[in-house]
XYZ file of C-alpha atoms in Angstrom:
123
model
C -49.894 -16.959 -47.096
C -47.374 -17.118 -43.968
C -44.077 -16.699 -44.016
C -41.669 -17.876 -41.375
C -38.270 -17.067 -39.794
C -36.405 -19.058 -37.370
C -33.704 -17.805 -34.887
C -31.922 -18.622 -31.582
C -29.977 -21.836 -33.198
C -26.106 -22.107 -32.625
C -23.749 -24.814 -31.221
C -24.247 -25.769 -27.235
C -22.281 -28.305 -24.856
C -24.338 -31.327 -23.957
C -26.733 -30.194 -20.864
C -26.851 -27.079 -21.835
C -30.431 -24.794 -23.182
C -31.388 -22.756 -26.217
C -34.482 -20.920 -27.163
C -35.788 -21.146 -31.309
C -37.909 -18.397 -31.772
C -40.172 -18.802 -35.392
C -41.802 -15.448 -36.151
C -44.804 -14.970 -38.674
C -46.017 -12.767 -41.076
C -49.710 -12.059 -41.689
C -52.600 -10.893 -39.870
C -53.711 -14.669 -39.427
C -51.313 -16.150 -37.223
C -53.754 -17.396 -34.844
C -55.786 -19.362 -37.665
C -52.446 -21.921 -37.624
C -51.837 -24.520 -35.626
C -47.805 -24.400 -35.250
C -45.049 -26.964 -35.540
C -41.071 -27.948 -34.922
C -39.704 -30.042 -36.831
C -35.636 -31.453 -37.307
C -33.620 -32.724 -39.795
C -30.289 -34.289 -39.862
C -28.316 -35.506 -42.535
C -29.725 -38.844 -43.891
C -32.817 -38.583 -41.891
C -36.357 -37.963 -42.508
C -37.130 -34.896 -41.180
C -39.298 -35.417 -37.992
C -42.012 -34.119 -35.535
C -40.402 -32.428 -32.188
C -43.386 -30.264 -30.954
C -46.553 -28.704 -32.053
C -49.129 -26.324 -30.855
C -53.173 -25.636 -31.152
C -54.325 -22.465 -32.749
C -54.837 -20.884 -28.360
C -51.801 -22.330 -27.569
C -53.954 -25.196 -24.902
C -52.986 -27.847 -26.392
C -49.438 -29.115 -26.814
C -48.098 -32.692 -28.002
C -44.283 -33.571 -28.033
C -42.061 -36.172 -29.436
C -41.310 -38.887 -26.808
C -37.539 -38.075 -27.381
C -37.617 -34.411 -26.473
C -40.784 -35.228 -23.670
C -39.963 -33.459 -20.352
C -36.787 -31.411 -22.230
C -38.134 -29.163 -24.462
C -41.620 -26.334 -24.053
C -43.528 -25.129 -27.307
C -45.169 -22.034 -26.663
C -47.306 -19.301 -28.877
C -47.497 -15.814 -28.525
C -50.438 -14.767 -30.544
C -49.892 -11.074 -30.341
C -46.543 -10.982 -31.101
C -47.108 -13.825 -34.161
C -44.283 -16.008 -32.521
C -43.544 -19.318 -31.430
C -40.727 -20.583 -29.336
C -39.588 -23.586 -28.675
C -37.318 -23.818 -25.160
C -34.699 -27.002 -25.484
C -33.349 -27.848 -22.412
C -30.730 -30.592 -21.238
C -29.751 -30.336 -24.927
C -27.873 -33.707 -25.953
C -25.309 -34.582 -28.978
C -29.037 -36.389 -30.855
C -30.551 -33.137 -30.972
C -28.369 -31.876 -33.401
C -30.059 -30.963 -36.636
C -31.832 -28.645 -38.699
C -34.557 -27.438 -36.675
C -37.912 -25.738 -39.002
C -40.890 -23.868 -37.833
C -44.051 -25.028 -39.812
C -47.930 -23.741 -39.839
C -51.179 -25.385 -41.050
C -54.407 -23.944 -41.047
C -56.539 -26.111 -38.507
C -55.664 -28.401 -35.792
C -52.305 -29.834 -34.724
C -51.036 -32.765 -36.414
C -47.468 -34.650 -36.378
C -46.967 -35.309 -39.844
C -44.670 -33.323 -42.117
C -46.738 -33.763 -44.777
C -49.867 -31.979 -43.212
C -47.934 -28.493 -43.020
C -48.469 -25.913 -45.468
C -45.525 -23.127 -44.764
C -41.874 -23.679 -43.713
C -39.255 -21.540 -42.935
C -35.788 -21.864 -43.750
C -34.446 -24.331 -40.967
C -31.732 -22.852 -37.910
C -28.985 -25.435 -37.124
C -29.057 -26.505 -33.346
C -25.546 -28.457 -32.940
C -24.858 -29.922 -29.364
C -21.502 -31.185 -28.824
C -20.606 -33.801 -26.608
C-alpha cells in the first residue's frame, strides 16, 4: 500500500511557476514508477508527466514538453513536479499516482492516487 499527498497548488497569473510536491508513505517508494496526472471539469483526466523507479527516465505530455520538470527524491519519498510558463489550459485538478513497475501514460495502469491539488492559472 502507498498513500499519497499532494501540495504546492493555488491560483497563478499566466507566465508565472508553481512547484506540486506528492509525498509517499511506505518503505517502498522506490519500487513505483510515479505519475501526474490533471483533470478539468468535463475532461478525461490525462497524462502530464511520469517518472522511472531511479528517476532516469522521464516522458512528458507534448502540451506541457519544455514547461514543466518531474523529478523523484527517493530518500525523502517525494516527487515534484516544477510548472513553468503556467498558461490559463493548465488549469485543473492536478493528482500524483504510483504503479509498481515501469512508467506508463495511461490512467488506468496506476494503482494509488492521492486526493488531487487545484492548479488555476488566470489569464
Amino acid at each position: 500500500q502507498v498513500q499519497l499527498v499532494e501540495s504546492g497548488g493555488g491560483l497563478v497569473q499566466a507566465g508565472d511557476s508553481l512547484r506540486l510536491s506528492c509525498a509517499a508513505s511506505g518503505r517502498t517508494f522506490s519500487s513505483y514508477a510515479m505519475g501526474w496526472f490533471r483533470q478539468s471539469p468535463g475532461k478525461e483526466r490525462e497524462f502530464v508527466a511520469g517518472v522511472s523507479l531511479d528517476g532516469g527516465s522521464k516522458a512528458y505530455a507534448d502540451s506541457v514538453k519544455g514547461r514543466f520538470t518531474i523529478s523523484r527524491d527517493n530518500a525523502k519519498n517525494t516527487v515534484y513536479l516544477q510548472m513553468n510558463s503556467l498558461k490559463p489550459e493548465d488549469t485543473a485538478v492536478y493528482y500524483c499516482a504510483a504503479r509498481p513497475g515501469s512508467l506508463w501514460r495511461t490512467y488506468y495502469e496506476y494503482d494509488y492516487w492521492g486526493q488531487g491539488t487545484q492548479v488555476t492559472v488566470s489569464s
